PDB file of C-alpha atoms and ligand atoms in Angstrom:
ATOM      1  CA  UNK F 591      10.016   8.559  23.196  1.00 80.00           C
ATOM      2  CA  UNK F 592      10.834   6.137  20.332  1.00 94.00           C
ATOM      3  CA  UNK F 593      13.843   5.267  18.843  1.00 92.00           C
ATOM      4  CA  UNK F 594      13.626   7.964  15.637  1.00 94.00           C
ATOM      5  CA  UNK F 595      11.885  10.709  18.662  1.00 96.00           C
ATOM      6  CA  UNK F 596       8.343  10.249  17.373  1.00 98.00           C
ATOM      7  CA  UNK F 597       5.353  10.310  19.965  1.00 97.00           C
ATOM      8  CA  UNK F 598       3.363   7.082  20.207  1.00 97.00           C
ATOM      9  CA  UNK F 599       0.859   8.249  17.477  1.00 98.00           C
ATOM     10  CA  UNK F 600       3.183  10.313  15.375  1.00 98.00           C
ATOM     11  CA  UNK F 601       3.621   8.860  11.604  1.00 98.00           C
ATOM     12  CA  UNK F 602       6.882   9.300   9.714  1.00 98.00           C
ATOM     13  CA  UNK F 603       7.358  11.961   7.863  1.00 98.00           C
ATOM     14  CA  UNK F 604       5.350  11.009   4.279  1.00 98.00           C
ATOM     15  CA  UNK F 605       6.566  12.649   0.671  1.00 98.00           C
ATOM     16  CA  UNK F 606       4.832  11.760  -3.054  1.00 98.00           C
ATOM     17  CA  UNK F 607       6.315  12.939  -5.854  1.00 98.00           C
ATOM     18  CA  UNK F 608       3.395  12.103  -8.536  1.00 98.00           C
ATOM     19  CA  UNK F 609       4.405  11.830 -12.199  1.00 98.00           C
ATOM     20  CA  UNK F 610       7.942  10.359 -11.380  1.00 98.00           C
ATOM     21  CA  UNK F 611       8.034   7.668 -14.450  1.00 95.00           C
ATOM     22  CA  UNK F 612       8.008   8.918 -17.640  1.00 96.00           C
ATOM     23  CA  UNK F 613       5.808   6.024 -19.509  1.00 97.00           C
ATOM     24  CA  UNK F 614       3.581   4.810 -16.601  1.00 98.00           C
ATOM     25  CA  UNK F 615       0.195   6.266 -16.982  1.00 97.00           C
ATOM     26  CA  UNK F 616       0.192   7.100 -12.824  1.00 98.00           C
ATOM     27  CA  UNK F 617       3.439   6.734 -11.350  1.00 98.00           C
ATOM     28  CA  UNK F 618       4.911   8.002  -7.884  1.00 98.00           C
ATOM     29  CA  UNK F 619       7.659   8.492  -5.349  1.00 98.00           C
ATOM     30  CA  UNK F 620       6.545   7.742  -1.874  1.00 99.00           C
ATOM     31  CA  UNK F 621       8.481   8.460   1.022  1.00 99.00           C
ATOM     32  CA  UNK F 622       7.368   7.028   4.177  1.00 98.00           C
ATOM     33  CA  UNK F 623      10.701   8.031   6.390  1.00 98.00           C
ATOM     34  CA  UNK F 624      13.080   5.985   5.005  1.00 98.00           C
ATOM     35  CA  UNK F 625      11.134   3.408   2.991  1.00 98.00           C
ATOM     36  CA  UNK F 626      10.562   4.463  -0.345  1.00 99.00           C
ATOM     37  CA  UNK F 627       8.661   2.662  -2.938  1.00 99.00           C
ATOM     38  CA  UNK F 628       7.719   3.486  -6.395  1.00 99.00           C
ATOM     39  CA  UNK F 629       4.429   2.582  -7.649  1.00 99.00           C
ATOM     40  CA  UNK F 630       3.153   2.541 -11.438  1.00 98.00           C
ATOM     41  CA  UNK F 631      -0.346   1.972 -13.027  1.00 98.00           C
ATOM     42  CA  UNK F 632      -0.274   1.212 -16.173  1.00 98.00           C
ATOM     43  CA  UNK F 633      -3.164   0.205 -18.850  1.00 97.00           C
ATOM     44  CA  UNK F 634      -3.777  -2.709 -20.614  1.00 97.00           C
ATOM     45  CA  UNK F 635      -6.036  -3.314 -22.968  1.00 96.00           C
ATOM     46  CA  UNK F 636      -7.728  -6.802 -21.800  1.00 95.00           C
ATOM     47  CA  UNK F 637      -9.179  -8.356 -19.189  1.00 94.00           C
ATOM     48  CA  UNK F 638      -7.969 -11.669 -17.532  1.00 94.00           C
ATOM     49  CA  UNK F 639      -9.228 -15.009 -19.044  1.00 95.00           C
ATOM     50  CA  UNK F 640     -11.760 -15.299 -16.264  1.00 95.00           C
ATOM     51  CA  UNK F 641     -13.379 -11.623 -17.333  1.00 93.00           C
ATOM     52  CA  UNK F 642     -13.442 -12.455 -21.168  1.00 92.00           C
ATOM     53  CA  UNK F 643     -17.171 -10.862 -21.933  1.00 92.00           C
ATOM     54  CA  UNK F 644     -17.915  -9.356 -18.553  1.00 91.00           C
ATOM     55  CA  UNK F 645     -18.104  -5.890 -19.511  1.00 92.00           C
ATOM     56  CA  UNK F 646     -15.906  -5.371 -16.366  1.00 95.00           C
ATOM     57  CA  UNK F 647     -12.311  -3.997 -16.055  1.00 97.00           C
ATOM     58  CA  UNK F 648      -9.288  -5.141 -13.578  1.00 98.00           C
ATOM     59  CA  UNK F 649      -6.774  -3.558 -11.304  1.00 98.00           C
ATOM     60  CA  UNK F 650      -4.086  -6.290 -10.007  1.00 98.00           C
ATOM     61  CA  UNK F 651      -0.983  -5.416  -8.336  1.00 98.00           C
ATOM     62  CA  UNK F 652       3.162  -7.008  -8.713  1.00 98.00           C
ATOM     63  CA  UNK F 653       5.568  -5.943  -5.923  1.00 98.00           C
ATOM     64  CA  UNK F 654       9.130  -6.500  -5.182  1.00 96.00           C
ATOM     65  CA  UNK F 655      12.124  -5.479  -3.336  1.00 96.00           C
ATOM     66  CA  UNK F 656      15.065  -4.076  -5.140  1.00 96.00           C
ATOM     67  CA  UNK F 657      18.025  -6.205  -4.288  1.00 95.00           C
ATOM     68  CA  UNK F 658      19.938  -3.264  -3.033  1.00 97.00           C
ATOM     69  CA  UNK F 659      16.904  -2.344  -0.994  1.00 98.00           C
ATOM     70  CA  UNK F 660      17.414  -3.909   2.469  1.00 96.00           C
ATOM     71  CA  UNK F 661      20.767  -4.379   4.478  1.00 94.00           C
ATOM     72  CA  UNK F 662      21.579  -7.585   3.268  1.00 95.00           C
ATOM     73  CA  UNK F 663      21.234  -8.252  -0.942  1.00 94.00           C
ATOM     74  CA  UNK F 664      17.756  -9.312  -1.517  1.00 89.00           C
ATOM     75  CA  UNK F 665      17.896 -11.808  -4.550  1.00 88.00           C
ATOM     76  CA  UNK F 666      15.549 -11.239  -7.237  1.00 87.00           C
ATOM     77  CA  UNK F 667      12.541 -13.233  -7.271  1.00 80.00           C
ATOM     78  CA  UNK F 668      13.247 -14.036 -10.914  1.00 78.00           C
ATOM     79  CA  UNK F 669      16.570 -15.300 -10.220  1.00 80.00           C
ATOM     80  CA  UNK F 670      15.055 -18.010  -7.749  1.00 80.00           C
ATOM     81  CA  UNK F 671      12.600 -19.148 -10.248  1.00 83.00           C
ATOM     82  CA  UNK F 672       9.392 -18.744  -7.949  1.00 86.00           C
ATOM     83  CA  UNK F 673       7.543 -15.633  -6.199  1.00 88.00           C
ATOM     84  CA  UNK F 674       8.239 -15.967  -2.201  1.00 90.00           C
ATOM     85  CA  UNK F 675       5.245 -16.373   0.052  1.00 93.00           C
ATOM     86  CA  UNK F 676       5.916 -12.951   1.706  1.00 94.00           C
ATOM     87  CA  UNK F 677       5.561 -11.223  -1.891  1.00 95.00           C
ATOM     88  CA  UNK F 678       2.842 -12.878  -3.126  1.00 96.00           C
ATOM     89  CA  UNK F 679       1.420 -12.018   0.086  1.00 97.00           C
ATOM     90  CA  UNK F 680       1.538  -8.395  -0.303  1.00 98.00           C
ATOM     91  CA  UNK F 681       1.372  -7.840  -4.189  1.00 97.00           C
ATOM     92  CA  UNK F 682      -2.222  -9.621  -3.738  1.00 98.00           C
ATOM     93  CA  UNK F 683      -2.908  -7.650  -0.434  1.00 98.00           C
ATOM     94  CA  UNK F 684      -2.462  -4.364  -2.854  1.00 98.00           C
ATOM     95  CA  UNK F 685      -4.370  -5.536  -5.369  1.00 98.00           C
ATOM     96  CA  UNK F 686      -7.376  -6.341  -3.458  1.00 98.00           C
ATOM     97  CA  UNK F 687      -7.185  -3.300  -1.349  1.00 98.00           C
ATOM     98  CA  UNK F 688      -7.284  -0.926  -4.769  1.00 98.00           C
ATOM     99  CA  UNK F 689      -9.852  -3.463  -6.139  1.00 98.00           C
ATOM    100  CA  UNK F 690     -11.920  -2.588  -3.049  1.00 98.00           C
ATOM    101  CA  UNK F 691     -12.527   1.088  -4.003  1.00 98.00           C
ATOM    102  CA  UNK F 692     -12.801   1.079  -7.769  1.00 98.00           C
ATOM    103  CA  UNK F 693     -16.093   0.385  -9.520  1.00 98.00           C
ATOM    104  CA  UNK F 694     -14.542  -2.005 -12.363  1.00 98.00           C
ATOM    105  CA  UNK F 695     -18.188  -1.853 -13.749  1.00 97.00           C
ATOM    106  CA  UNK F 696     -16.712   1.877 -15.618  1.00 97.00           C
ATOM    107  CA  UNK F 697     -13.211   0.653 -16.078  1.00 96.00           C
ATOM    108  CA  UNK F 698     -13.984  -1.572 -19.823  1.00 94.00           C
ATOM    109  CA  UNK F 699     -12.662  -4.372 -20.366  1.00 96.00           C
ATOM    110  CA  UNK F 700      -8.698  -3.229 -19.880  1.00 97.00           C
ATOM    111  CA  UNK F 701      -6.518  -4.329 -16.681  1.00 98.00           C
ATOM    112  CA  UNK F 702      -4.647  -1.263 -14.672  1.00 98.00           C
ATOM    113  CA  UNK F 703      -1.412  -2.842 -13.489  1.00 98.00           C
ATOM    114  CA  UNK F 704       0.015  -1.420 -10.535  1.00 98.00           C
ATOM    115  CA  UNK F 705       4.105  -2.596  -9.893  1.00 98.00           C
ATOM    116  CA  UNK F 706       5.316  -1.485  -6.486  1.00 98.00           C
ATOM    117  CA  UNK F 707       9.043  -1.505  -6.248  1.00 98.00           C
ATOM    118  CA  UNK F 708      10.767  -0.917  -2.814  1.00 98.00           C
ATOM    119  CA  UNK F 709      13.860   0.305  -3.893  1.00 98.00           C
ATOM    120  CA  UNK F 710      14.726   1.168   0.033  1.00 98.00           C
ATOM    121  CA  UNK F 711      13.202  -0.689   2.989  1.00 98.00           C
ATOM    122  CA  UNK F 712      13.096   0.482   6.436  1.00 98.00           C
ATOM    123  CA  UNK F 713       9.677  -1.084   7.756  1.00 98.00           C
ATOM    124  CA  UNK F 714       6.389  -0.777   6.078  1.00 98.00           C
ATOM    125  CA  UNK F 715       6.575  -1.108   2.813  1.00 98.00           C
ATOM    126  CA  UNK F 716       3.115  -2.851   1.811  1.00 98.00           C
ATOM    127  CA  UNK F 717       1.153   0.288   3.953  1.00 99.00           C
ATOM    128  CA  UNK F 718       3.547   2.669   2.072  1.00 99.00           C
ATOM    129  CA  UNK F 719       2.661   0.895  -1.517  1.00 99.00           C
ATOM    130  CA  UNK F 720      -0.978   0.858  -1.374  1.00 99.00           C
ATOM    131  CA  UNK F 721      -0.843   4.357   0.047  1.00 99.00           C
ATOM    132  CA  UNK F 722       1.071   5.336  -3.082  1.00 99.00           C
ATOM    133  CA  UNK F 723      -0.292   2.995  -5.674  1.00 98.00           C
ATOM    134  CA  UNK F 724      -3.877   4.587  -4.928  1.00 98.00           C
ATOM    135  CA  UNK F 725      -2.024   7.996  -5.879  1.00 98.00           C
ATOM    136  CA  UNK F 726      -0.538   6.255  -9.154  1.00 98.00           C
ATOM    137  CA  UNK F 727      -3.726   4.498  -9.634  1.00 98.00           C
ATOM    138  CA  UNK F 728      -5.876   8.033  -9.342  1.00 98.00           C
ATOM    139  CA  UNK F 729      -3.687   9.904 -12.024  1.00 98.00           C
ATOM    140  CA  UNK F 730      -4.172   6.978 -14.343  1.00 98.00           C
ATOM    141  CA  UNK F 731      -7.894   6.930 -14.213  1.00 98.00           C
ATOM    142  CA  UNK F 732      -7.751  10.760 -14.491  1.00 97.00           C
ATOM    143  CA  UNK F 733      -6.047  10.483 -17.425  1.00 97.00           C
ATOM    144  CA  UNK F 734      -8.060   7.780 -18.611  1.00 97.00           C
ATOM    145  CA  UNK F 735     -11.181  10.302 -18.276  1.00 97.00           C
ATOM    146  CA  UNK F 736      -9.268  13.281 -20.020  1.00 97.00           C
ATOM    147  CA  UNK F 737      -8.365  10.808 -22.736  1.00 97.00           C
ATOM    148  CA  UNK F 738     -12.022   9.914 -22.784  1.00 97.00           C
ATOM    149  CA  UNK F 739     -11.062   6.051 -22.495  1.00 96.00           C
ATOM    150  CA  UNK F 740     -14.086   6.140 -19.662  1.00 97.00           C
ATOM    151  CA  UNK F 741     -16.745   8.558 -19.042  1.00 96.00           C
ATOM    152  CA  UNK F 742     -16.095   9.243 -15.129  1.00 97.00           C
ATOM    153  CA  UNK F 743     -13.863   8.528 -12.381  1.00 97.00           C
ATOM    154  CA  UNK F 744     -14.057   5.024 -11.390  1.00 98.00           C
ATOM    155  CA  UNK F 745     -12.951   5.892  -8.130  1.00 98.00           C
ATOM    156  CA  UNK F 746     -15.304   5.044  -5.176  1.00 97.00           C
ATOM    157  CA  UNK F 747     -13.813   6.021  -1.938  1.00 97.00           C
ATOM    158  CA  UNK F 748     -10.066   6.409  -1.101  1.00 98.00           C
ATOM    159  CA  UNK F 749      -8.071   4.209   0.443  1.00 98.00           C
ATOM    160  CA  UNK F 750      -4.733   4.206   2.534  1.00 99.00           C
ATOM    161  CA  UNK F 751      -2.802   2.032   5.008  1.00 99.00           C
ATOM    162  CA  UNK F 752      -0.077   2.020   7.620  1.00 98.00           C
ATOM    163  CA  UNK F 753       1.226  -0.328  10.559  1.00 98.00           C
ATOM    164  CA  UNK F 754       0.499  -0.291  14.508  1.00 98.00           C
ATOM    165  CA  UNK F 755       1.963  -2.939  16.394  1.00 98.00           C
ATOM    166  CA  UNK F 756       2.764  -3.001  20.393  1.00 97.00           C
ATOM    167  CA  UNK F 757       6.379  -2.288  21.574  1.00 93.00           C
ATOM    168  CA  UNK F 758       7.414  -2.766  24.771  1.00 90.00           C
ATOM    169  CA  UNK F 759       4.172  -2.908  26.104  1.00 92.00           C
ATOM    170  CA  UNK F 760       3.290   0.464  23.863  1.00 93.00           C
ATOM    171  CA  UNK F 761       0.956   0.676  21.093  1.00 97.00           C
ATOM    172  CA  UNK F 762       2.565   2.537  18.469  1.00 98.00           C
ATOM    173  CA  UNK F 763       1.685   3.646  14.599  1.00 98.00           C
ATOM    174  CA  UNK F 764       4.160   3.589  11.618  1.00 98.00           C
ATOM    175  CA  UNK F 765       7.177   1.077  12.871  1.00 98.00           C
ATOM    176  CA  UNK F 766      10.030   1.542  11.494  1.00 98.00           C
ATOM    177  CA  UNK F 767      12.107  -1.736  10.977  1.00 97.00           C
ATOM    178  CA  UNK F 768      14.366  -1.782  13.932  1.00 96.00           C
ATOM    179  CA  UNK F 769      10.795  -1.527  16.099  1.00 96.00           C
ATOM    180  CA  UNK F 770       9.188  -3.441  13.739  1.00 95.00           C
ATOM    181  CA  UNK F 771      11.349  -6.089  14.199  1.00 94.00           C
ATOM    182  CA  UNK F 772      11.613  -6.001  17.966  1.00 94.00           C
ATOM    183  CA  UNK F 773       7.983  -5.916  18.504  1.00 95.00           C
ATOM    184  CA  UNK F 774       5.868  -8.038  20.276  1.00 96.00           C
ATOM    185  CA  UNK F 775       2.199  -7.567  17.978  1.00 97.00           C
ATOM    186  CA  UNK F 776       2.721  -6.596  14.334  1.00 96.00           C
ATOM    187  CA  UNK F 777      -0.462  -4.887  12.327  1.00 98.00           C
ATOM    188  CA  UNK F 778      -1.065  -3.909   9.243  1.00 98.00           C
ATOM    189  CA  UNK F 779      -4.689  -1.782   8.341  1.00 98.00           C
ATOM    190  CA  UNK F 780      -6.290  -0.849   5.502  1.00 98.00           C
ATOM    191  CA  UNK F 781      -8.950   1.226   5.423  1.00 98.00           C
ATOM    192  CA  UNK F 782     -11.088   4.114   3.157  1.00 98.00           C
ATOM    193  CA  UNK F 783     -11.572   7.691   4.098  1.00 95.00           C
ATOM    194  CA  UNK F 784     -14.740   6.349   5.806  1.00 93.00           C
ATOM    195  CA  UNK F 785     -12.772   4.839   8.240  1.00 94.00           C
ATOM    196  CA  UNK F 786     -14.717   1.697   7.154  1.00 97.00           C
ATOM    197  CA  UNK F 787     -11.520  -1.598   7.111  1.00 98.00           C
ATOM    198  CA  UNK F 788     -10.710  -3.415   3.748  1.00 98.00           C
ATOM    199  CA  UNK F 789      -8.467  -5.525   5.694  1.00 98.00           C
ATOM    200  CA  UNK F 790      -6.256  -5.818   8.760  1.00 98.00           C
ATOM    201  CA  UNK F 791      -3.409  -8.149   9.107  1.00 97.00           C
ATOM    202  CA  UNK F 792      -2.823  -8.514  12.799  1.00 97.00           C
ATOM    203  CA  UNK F 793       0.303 -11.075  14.441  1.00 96.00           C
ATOM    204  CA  UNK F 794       1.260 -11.587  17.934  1.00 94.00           C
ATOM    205  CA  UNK F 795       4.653 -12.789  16.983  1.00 85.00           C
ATOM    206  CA  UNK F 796       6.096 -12.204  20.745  1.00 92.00           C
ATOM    207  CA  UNK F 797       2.726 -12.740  22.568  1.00 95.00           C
ATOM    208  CA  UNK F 798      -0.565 -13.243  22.151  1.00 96.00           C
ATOM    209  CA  UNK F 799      -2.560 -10.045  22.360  1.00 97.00           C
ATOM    210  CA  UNK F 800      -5.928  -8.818  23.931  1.00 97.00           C
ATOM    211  CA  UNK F 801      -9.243  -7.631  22.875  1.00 97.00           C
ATOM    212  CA  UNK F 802      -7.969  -4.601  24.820  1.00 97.00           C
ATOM    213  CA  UNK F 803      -5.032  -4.023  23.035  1.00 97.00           C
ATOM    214  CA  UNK F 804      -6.694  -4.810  19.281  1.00 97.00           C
ATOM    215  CA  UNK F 805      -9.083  -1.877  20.052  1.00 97.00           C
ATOM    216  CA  UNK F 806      -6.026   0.729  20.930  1.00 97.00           C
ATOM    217  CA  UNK F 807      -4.160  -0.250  18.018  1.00 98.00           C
ATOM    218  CA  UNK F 808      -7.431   0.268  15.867  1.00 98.00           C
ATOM    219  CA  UNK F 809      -8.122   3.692  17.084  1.00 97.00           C
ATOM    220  CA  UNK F 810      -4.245   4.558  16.742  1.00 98.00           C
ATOM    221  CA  UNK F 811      -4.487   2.860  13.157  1.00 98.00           C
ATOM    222  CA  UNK F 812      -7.765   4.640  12.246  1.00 98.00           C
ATOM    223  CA  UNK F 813      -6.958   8.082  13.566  1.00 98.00           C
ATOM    224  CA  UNK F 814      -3.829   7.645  11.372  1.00 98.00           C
ATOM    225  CA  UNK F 815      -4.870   6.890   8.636  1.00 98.00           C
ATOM    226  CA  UNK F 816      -7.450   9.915   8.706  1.00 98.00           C
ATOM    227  CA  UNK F 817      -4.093  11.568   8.842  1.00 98.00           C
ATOM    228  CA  UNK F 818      -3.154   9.845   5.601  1.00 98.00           C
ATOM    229  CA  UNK F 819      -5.943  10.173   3.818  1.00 98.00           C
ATOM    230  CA  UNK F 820      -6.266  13.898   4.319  1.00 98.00           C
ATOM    231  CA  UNK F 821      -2.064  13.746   2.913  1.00 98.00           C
ATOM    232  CA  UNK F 822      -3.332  11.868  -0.242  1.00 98.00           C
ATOM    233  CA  UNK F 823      -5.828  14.558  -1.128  1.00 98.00           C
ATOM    234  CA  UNK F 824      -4.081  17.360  -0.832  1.00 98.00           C
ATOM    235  CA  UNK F 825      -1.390  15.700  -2.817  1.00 98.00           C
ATOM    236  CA  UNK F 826      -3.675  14.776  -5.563  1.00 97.00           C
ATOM    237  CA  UNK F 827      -6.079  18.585  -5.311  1.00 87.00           C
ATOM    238  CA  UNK F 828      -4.264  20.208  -3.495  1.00 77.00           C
TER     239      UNK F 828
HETATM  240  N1  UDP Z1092      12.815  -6.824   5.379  1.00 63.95           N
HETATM  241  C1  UDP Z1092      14.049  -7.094   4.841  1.00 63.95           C
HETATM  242  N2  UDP Z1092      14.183  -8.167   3.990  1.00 63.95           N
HETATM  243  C2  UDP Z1092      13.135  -8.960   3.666  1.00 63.95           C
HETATM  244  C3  UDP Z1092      11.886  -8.683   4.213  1.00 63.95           C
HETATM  245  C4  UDP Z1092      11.754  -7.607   5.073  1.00 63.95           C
HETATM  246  O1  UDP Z1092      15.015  -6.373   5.101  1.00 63.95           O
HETATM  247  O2  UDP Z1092      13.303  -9.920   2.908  1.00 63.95           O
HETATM  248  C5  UDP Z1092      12.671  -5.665   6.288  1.00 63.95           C
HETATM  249  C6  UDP Z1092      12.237  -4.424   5.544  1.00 63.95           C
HETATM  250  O3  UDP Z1092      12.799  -3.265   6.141  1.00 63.95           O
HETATM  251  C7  UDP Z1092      10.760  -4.447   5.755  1.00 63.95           C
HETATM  252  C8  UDP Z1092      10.694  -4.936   7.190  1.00 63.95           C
HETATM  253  O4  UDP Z1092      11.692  -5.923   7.259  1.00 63.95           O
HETATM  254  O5  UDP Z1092      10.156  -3.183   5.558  1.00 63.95           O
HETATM  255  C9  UDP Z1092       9.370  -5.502   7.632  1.00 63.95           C
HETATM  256  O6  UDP Z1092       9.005  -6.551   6.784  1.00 63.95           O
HETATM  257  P1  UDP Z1092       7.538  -7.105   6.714  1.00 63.95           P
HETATM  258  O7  UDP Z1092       7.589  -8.458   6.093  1.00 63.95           O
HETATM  259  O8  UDP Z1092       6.877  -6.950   8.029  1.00 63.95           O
HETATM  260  O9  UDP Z1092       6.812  -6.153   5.630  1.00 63.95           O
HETATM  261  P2  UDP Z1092       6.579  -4.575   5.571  1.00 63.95           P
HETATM  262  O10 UDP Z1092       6.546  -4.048   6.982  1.00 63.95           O
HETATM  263  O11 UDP Z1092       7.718  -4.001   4.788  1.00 63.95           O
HETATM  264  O12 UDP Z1092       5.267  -4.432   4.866  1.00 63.95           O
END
C-alpha cells in the first residue's frame, strides 16, 4: 500500500476540464491528484526566424510554477532575470513531445504556443502538462479546421506521459511528491497511443538501477499510459 492507498500500478485520480480560458484557442484544467496545471495553445501568425519560407508551422511550449504553487514561495522566473535549468528543461521537453505528433507540414506558417502553468504542485507536473497541453493543443487545431485556417487535422498520433520511479525497492507509476521525493530511481515517459517512446527521462538519484528494473518500470509506464491515452479520448470524443 502507498502512502495516498494506491496499488503499485494505480494512477491518481486524472480530471480535464477543456475550454477553461476564455481567449486561448485550446485551453484546459488538468487534475492529476493534487497537481493541477493549466495549459493554453494559442495561435500565432508566424513562424520562428529559422522557418521564414519553409512552408512549415511550429508548436513550442513555456512552463512555470505559480509562486503560490509549492510549499515554500516559488519566485517568479521573471523576477530572477533568467529561466532556471529545471524549467527550461521541461518547457522544451513539452514542446518536443507535442512537436513529435503533429505534422507541421499542414500547420502554415503560424506558431501554436502552448503555456503550462502549475498553479499547484504535488509531483508530476511535466507528465501532467504534456498530457493536458495535447488536450489544449487538439481543440486548437480543431478549431483551426472549423475556422478553415487548415484543411485537416494536423494531428498524427496522440501522445501522453506520466512518472514511474522505484520506492523502497517497489516500482511504482504516478509519484506523488512526498514519494517522489523519497525515491531511489525517478522516470519520466513519454509515449503515443502506439506505445511507441518520444522520450524517457530516467535518474537513479539514490542508486544506480538495473536493466531489470528499467524494463518493469517500462511496462508499468507503458501499460499506464494506455490508461491515459484511452482518458484523453474520451475526454476529447467522448
Ligand atoms: N517541486 C517544488 N519546487 C520546485 C520544484 C519541484 O516544490 O522548485 C516539487 C513539486 O511538487 C514537483 C516535485 O517537486 O511536482 C517534483 O519535481 P520534479 O523536478 O521532479 O518535476 P515534476 O515531477 O513536477 O515534473
Amino acid at each position: 500500500m502507498r502512502i495516498d492507498g494506491r496499488k503499485k500500478n494505480e494512477l491518481r485520480p486524472m480530471a480535464v476540464t477543456r475550454n477553461y480560458i476564455k481567449h486561448a484557442q485550446g485551453s484546459v484544467l488538468i487534475e492529476v491528484g493534487d497537481t493541477k496545471v493549466i495549459c493554453t495553445a494559442m495561435i500565432e501568425e508566424k513562424v520562428p526566424p529559422f522557418l521564414k519560407g519553409h512552408k512549415q508551422g511550429w508548436v513550442t511550449a513555456e512552463y512555470e510554477m505559480l509562486p503560490g504553487s509549492t510549499n515554500t514561495r516559488k519566485s517568479r522566473d521573471r523576477n530572477r532575470g533568467k529561466i532556471d535549468g529545471r524549467t527550461m528543461e521541461i518547457q522544451r521537453l513539452i514542446g518536443r513531445s507535442l512537436r513529435s505528433v503533429i505534422d507541421l507540414s499542414k500547420l502554415g506558417e503560424r506558431t501554436l504556443w502552448i503555456d503550462c502553468d502549475v498553479i499547484q504542485a504535488d509531483g508530476g507536473t511535466r507528465t501532467a502538462a504534456i498530457t493536458g497541453s495535447f488536450v489544449a493543443l487538439h481543440d486548437a487545431l480543431s478549431n483551426m479546421v472549423n475556422k478553415g485556417m487548415i484543411k485537416e487535422m494536423p494531428i498524427t498520433n496522440f501522445v501522453a506521459a506520466t512518472s514511474v520511479g522505484i520506492h523502497q525497492g517497489e516500482p511504482l507509476v504516478d509519484l506523488c511528491y512526498e514519494e517522489d521525493s523519497n525515491a531511489e530511481v525517478d522516470m519520466n515517459m513519454v509515449m503515443t497511443e502506439k506505445g511507441e517512446i518520444i522520450e524517457i527521462q530516467g535518474t537513479g538519484e539514490e542508486r544506480p538501477f538495473s536493466k531489470q528494473e528499467l524494463e518493469k518500470m517500462l511496462a508499468l509506464g507503458e501499460e499506464s499510459i494506455k490508461k491515459i491515452i484511452d482518458f484523453q479520448k474520451e475526454t476529447l470524443l467522448g
